[in-house]
């Protein structure tokens, strides 16, 4: 009830501005203490995945805390893991504003952020500062000015820098808002990327005597054959997990008679990403775990994603539309 009241006010403001406003206040120490008093810890229901022990199956999807500024707040909501990022080697401002839109009647969001972030070094600083002991995934991408031909290098720079501080690393090759990024999901570009990140992972494993799993985050706009190809390569290169899915560019939402630019998330994405999870599951046969994300907005949709083959799930838009209660309800009743 309280959340829906606050939401009503926040939804009167521009989406990106209200996001910034909310998080500005969340970082005030006394508000954090108050939240801690209201939100009692949820008993953990541990699950093992990618060789890591998760307190529960529900994680925060990438993009909400790009720079790792609110790690302790999100852990207090009950999330079993928090995926930070997408971060890039160098800070960048992202695409032109406005770049975040709510489609209220559809429980959806369209975003065209373009990896606005403060860079990998700043993220490391924030992770260290948080002193958080839970599971932190770090989602990495390439800088806008790096060509697709040289993209692998950006991922390798990020892996090398973040390896010691991350519980797992997510390779984002599926955002629709960075030109040509999704080309990395196909053919030789894909194989080269997988080969090189595995070499880097091995090198870092030896250096730190710590194995950090690597997950690949894919798009919901792939054909069945493309998903099968990707699955086979993931098995071949012994990738640790696959995150399905990012936002879809396959939508017709318009503003002022023009198609809204960006990727669609939330309820209208649910079926599309569920279909991807299903195909992956048939192909991977639990050889590689699937982290299911896209359109989870209820206990029912969370259960469905798991039934289709997801071992862990993540939520973004559902949290915006339904608030922390959704997360707590799913964790308690799963
Ligand atoms: C405003 C916004 C920003 C996002 N930024 C990122 C990002 O930086 N990296 C990424 O991998 N996914 C990003 N995503 C995608 C989410 O992590 C998630 O894959 C997608 O929204 C589907 O889940 P949902 O339907 O629960 O929102 C973003 C989504 C939104 C709405």
XYZ file of N, CA and C in Angstrom, residues 173-276:
312
model
N 26.458 -9.116 -24.162
C 26.607 -8.934 -25.614
C 25.216 -8.808 -26.230
N 24.276 -8.351 -25.408
C 22.881 -8.391 -25.866
C 22.114 -7.097 -25.671
N 22.775 -6.028 -25.223
C 22.040 -4.773 -25.107
C 21.739 -4.258 -26.513
N 20.481 -3.820 -26.748
C 20.172 -3.290 -28.088
C 20.595 -1.829 -28.240
N 21.147 -1.236 -27.176
C 21.378 0.211 -27.198
C 22.816 0.628 -27.460
N 23.675 -0.344 -27.767
C 25.057 -0.045 -28.170
C 25.213 -0.609 -29.575
N 25.533 0.263 -30.504
C 25.546 -0.114 -31.923
C 26.394 -1.373 -32.172
N 25.809 -2.309 -32.872
C 26.477 -3.557 -33.301
C 26.867 -4.516 -32.167
N 26.551 -4.181 -30.926
C 26.979 -5.055 -29.819
C 26.482 -6.486 -30.003
N 25.231 -6.602 -30.456
C 24.634 -7.935 -30.582
C 25.310 -8.797 -31.655
N 26.116 -8.172 -32.522
C 26.863 -8.973 -33.518
C 27.805 -9.954 -32.839
N 28.182 -9.630 -31.592
C 29.109 -10.508 -30.864
C 28.479 -11.860 -30.520
N 27.169 -11.989 -30.742
C 26.488 -13.255 -30.438
C 26.606 -14.269 -31.576
N 27.192 -13.833 -32.708
C 27.172 -14.707 -33.881
C 28.562 -15.116 -34.355
N 28.616 -16.318 -34.956
C 29.755 -16.808 -35.745
C 31.106 -16.639 -35.087
N 32.041 -16.188 -35.894
C 33.436 -16.150 -35.473
C 33.668 -15.129 -34.347
N 32.893 -14.030 -34.389
C 33.038 -13.021 -33.323
C 32.714 -13.650 -31.969
N 31.648 -14.462 -31.939
C 31.215 -15.120 -30.708
C 32.265 -16.124 -30.225
N 32.710 -16.959 -31.172
C 33.693 -17.995 -30.798
C 34.981 -17.357 -30.269
N 35.435 -16.316 -30.961
C 36.666 -15.620 -30.540
C 36.535 -15.027 -29.150
N 35.359 -14.445 -28.898
C 35.114 -13.838 -27.587
C 35.165 -14.919 -26.502
N 34.445 -16.023 -26.733
C 34.415 -17.098 -25.728
C 35.816 -17.655 -25.484
N 36.531 -17.873 -26.584
C 37.894 -18.446 -26.456
C 38.772 -17.531 -25.590
N 38.736 -16.238 -25.893
C 39.623 -15.301 -25.187
C 39.224 -15.064 -23.739
N 37.915 -15.059 -23.466
C 37.543 -14.846 -22.051
C 37.884 -16.087 -21.212
N 37.810 -17.266 -21.841
C 38.199 -18.480 -21.092
C 39.706 -18.475 -20.794
N 40.499 -17.989 -21.766
C 41.949 -17.905 -21.535
C 42.223 -16.932 -20.382
N 41.542 -15.779 -20.419
C 41.738 -14.773 -19.360
C 41.283 -15.317 -18.006
N 40.158 -16.044 -18.007
C 39.644 -16.610 -16.742
C 40.671 -17.567 -16.142
N 41.273 -18.389 -17.015
C 42.274 -19.363 -16.539
C 43.482 -18.637 -15.932
N 43.922 -17.601 -16.640
C 45.071 -16.812 -16.171
C 44.773 -16.189 -14.788
N 43.578 -15.631 -14.647
C 43.200 -14.975 -13.390
C 43.006 -16.000 -12.264
N 42.465 -17.169 -12.647
C 42.270 -18.263 -11.686
C 43.618 -18.642 -11.058
N 44.607 -18.741 -11.934
C 45.951 -19.097 -11.424
C 46.526 -17.978 -10.560
N 46.328 -16.746 -11.028
C 46.897 -15.597 -10.306
C 46.315 -15.470 -8.904
N 44.997 -15.621 -8.778
C 44.347 -15.371 -7.479
C 43.949 -16.648 -6.730
N 44.200 -17.818 -7.329
C 43.755 -19.098 -6.765
C 42.259 -19.024 -6.404
N 41.494 -18.424 -7.273
C 40.049 -18.276 -7.041
C 39.362 -18.421 -8.398
N 38.375 -19.342 -8.466
C 37.661 -19.522 -9.732
C 36.416 -18.646 -9.745
N 36.366 -17.708 -10.676
C 35.188 -16.835 -10.797
C 34.417 -17.241 -12.055
N 33.183 -17.760 -11.865
C 32.407 -18.195 -13.021
C 32.050 -17.043 -13.956
N 31.912 -17.391 -15.229
C 31.550 -16.382 -16.236
C 30.246 -16.791 -16.909
N 29.311 -15.835 -16.956
C 28.004 -16.072 -17.602
C 27.883 -15.176 -18.828
N 27.152 -15.662 -19.836
C 26.928 -14.857 -21.044
C 25.458 -14.431 -21.064
N 25.224 -13.130 -21.223
C 23.832 -12.640 -21.245
C 23.383 -12.441 -22.692
N 22.286 -13.129 -23.040
C 21.876 -13.126 -24.455
C 20.546 -12.378 -24.659
N 20.283 -12.138 -25.935
C 19.111 -11.349 -26.337
C 17.876 -12.250 -26.508
N 16.687 -11.666 -26.368
C 15.477 -12.458 -26.619
C 15.113 -12.460 -28.104
N 15.874 -11.721 -28.929
C 15.503 -11.574 -30.339
C 16.258 -12.535 -31.253
N 16.740 -13.637 -30.688
C 17.467 -14.642 -31.467
C 16.486 -15.676 -32.012
N 16.819 -16.252 -33.173
C 15.978 -17.321 -33.714
C 16.301 -18.620 -32.963
N 15.446 -19.632 -33.164
C 15.672 -20.917 -32.495
C 17.050 -21.488 -32.883
N 17.361 -21.410 -34.188
C 18.654 -21.946 -34.637
C 19.827 -21.200 -34.022
N 19.655 -19.900 -33.886
C 20.738 -19.107 -33.273
C 20.929 -19.485 -31.798
N 19.814 -19.748 -31.121
C 19.922 -20.147 -29.695
C 20.608 -21.518 -29.591
N 20.270 -22.395 -30.528
C 20.889 -23.732 -30.522
C 22.403 -23.604 -30.772
N 22.760 -22.754 -31.739
C 24.187 -22.525 -32.033
C 24.905 -22.005 -30.783
N 24.290 -20.991 -30.152
C 24.902 -20.405 -28.952
C 25.062 -21.472 -27.866
N 24.024 -22.276 -27.660
C 24.090 -23.325 -26.623
C 25.260 -24.262 -26.873
N 25.415 -24.674 -28.126
C 26.498 -25.611 -28.439
C 27.878 -25.007 -28.169
N 28.011 -23.726 -28.494
C 29.298 -23.059 -28.246
C 29.548 -22.900 -26.737
N 28.487 -22.619 -26.000
C 28.649 -22.451 -24.542
C 29.149 -23.748 -23.919
N 28.610 -24.874 -24.420
C 29.050 -26.178 -23.908
C 30.510 -26.414 -24.320
N 30.778 -26.148 -25.615
C 32.130 -26.401 -26.148
C 33.190 -25.618 -25.355
N 32.892 -24.362 -25.050
C 33.893 -23.530 -24.375
C 33.794 -23.572 -22.838
N 32.903 -24.447 -22.343
C 32.752 -24.614 -20.889
C 32.444 -23.292 -20.176
N 31.488 -22.560 -20.740
C 31.032 -21.327 -20.090
C 30.192 -21.730 -18.876
N 30.246 -20.926 -17.823
C 29.666 -21.354 -16.539
C 28.157 -21.162 -16.429
N 27.594 -20.201 -17.171
C 26.133 -19.984 -17.103
C 25.686 -19.102 -18.251
N 24.382 -19.114 -18.483
C 23.820 -18.216 -19.494
C 22.683 -17.421 -18.856
N 22.639 -16.130 -19.131
C 21.580 -15.275 -18.586
C 20.627 -14.950 -19.729
N 19.364 -15.336 -19.562
C 18.380 -15.147 -20.634
C 17.134 -14.496 -20.039
N 16.821 -13.275 -20.415
C 17.364 -12.509 -21.500
C 17.496 -11.030 -21.152
N 18.085 -10.322 -22.091
C 18.124 -8.863 -22.029
C 16.788 -8.325 -22.566
N 16.703 -7.039 -22.855
C 15.462 -6.433 -23.361
C 15.288 -6.736 -24.860
N 14.051 -6.560 -25.359
C 13.807 -6.836 -26.778
C 13.653 -5.546 -27.579
N 14.186 -5.566 -28.805
C 13.958 -4.399 -29.685
C 12.737 -4.639 -30.563
N 12.118 -5.795 -30.392
C 10.964 -6.176 -31.194
C 9.673 -5.655 -30.531
N 9.408 -4.372 -30.711
C 8.174 -3.795 -30.148
C 7.717 -2.634 -31.011
N 6.451 -2.241 -30.802
C 5.883 -1.187 -31.652
C 5.369 -0.009 -30.830
N 5.846 0.110 -29.598
C 5.353 1.210 -28.757
C 5.793 2.555 -29.349
N 4.831 3.499 -29.373
C 5.105 4.801 -29.999
C 4.860 5.954 -29.049
N 5.558 7.046 -29.299
C 5.289 8.306 -28.607
C 5.302 9.382 -29.681
N 4.312 10.230 -29.685
C 4.156 11.257 -30.741
C 4.284 10.640 -32.129
N 3.613 9.528 -32.338
C 3.556 8.798 -33.618
C 4.905 8.217 -34.081
N 5.930 8.298 -33.224
C 7.230 7.723 -33.608
C 7.569 6.556 -32.683
N 8.136 5.489 -33.240
C 8.504 4.336 -32.415
C 9.496 4.774 -31.334
N 9.252 4.330 -30.103
C 10.177 4.678 -29.021
C 11.440 3.843 -29.195
N 12.572 4.532 -29.193
C 13.854 3.854 -29.417
C 14.304 3.165 -28.126
N 14.735 1.906 -28.235
C 15.292 1.236 -27.060
C 14.729 -0.151 -26.860
N 15.201 -0.807 -25.806
C 14.806 -2.187 -25.510
C 13.645 -2.223 -24.529
N 12.726 -3.133 -24.797
C 11.517 -3.276 -23.979
C 11.725 -4.353 -22.900
N 11.302 -4.018 -21.681
C 11.366 -5.005 -20.590
C 10.023 -5.031 -19.882
N 9.876 -5.953 -18.933
C 8.628 -6.044 -18.184
C 7.680 -7.072 -18.776
N 6.425 -6.937 -18.414
C 5.424 -7.960 -18.750
C 5.388 -8.378 -20.234
N 5.426 -7.433 -21.188
C 5.358 -7.865 -22.594
C 6.573 -8.681 -23.044
N 7.629 -8.677 -22.250
C 8.832 -9.456 -22.600
C 8.740 -10.895 -22.082
N 7.817 -11.116 -21.169
C 7.785 -12.393 -20.448
C 7.761 -13.616 -21.381
N 6.834 -13.625 -22.356
C 6.692 -14.820 -23.188
C 7.956 -15.044 -24.025
N 8.442 -13.950 -24.607
C 9.620 -14.050 -25.468
C 10.824 -14.613 -24.694
N 11.058 -14.106 -23.489
C 12.242 -14.624 -22.783
C 11.977 -16.015 -22.220
N 10.717 -16.318 -21.895
C 10.414 -17.697 -21.477
C 10.703 -18.684 -22.613
N 10.361 -18.281 -23.844
C 10.630 -19.164 -24.990
C 12.135 -19.417 -25.139
N 12.935 -18.376 -24.904
C 14.395 -18.549 -25.008
C 14.878 -19.516 -23.917
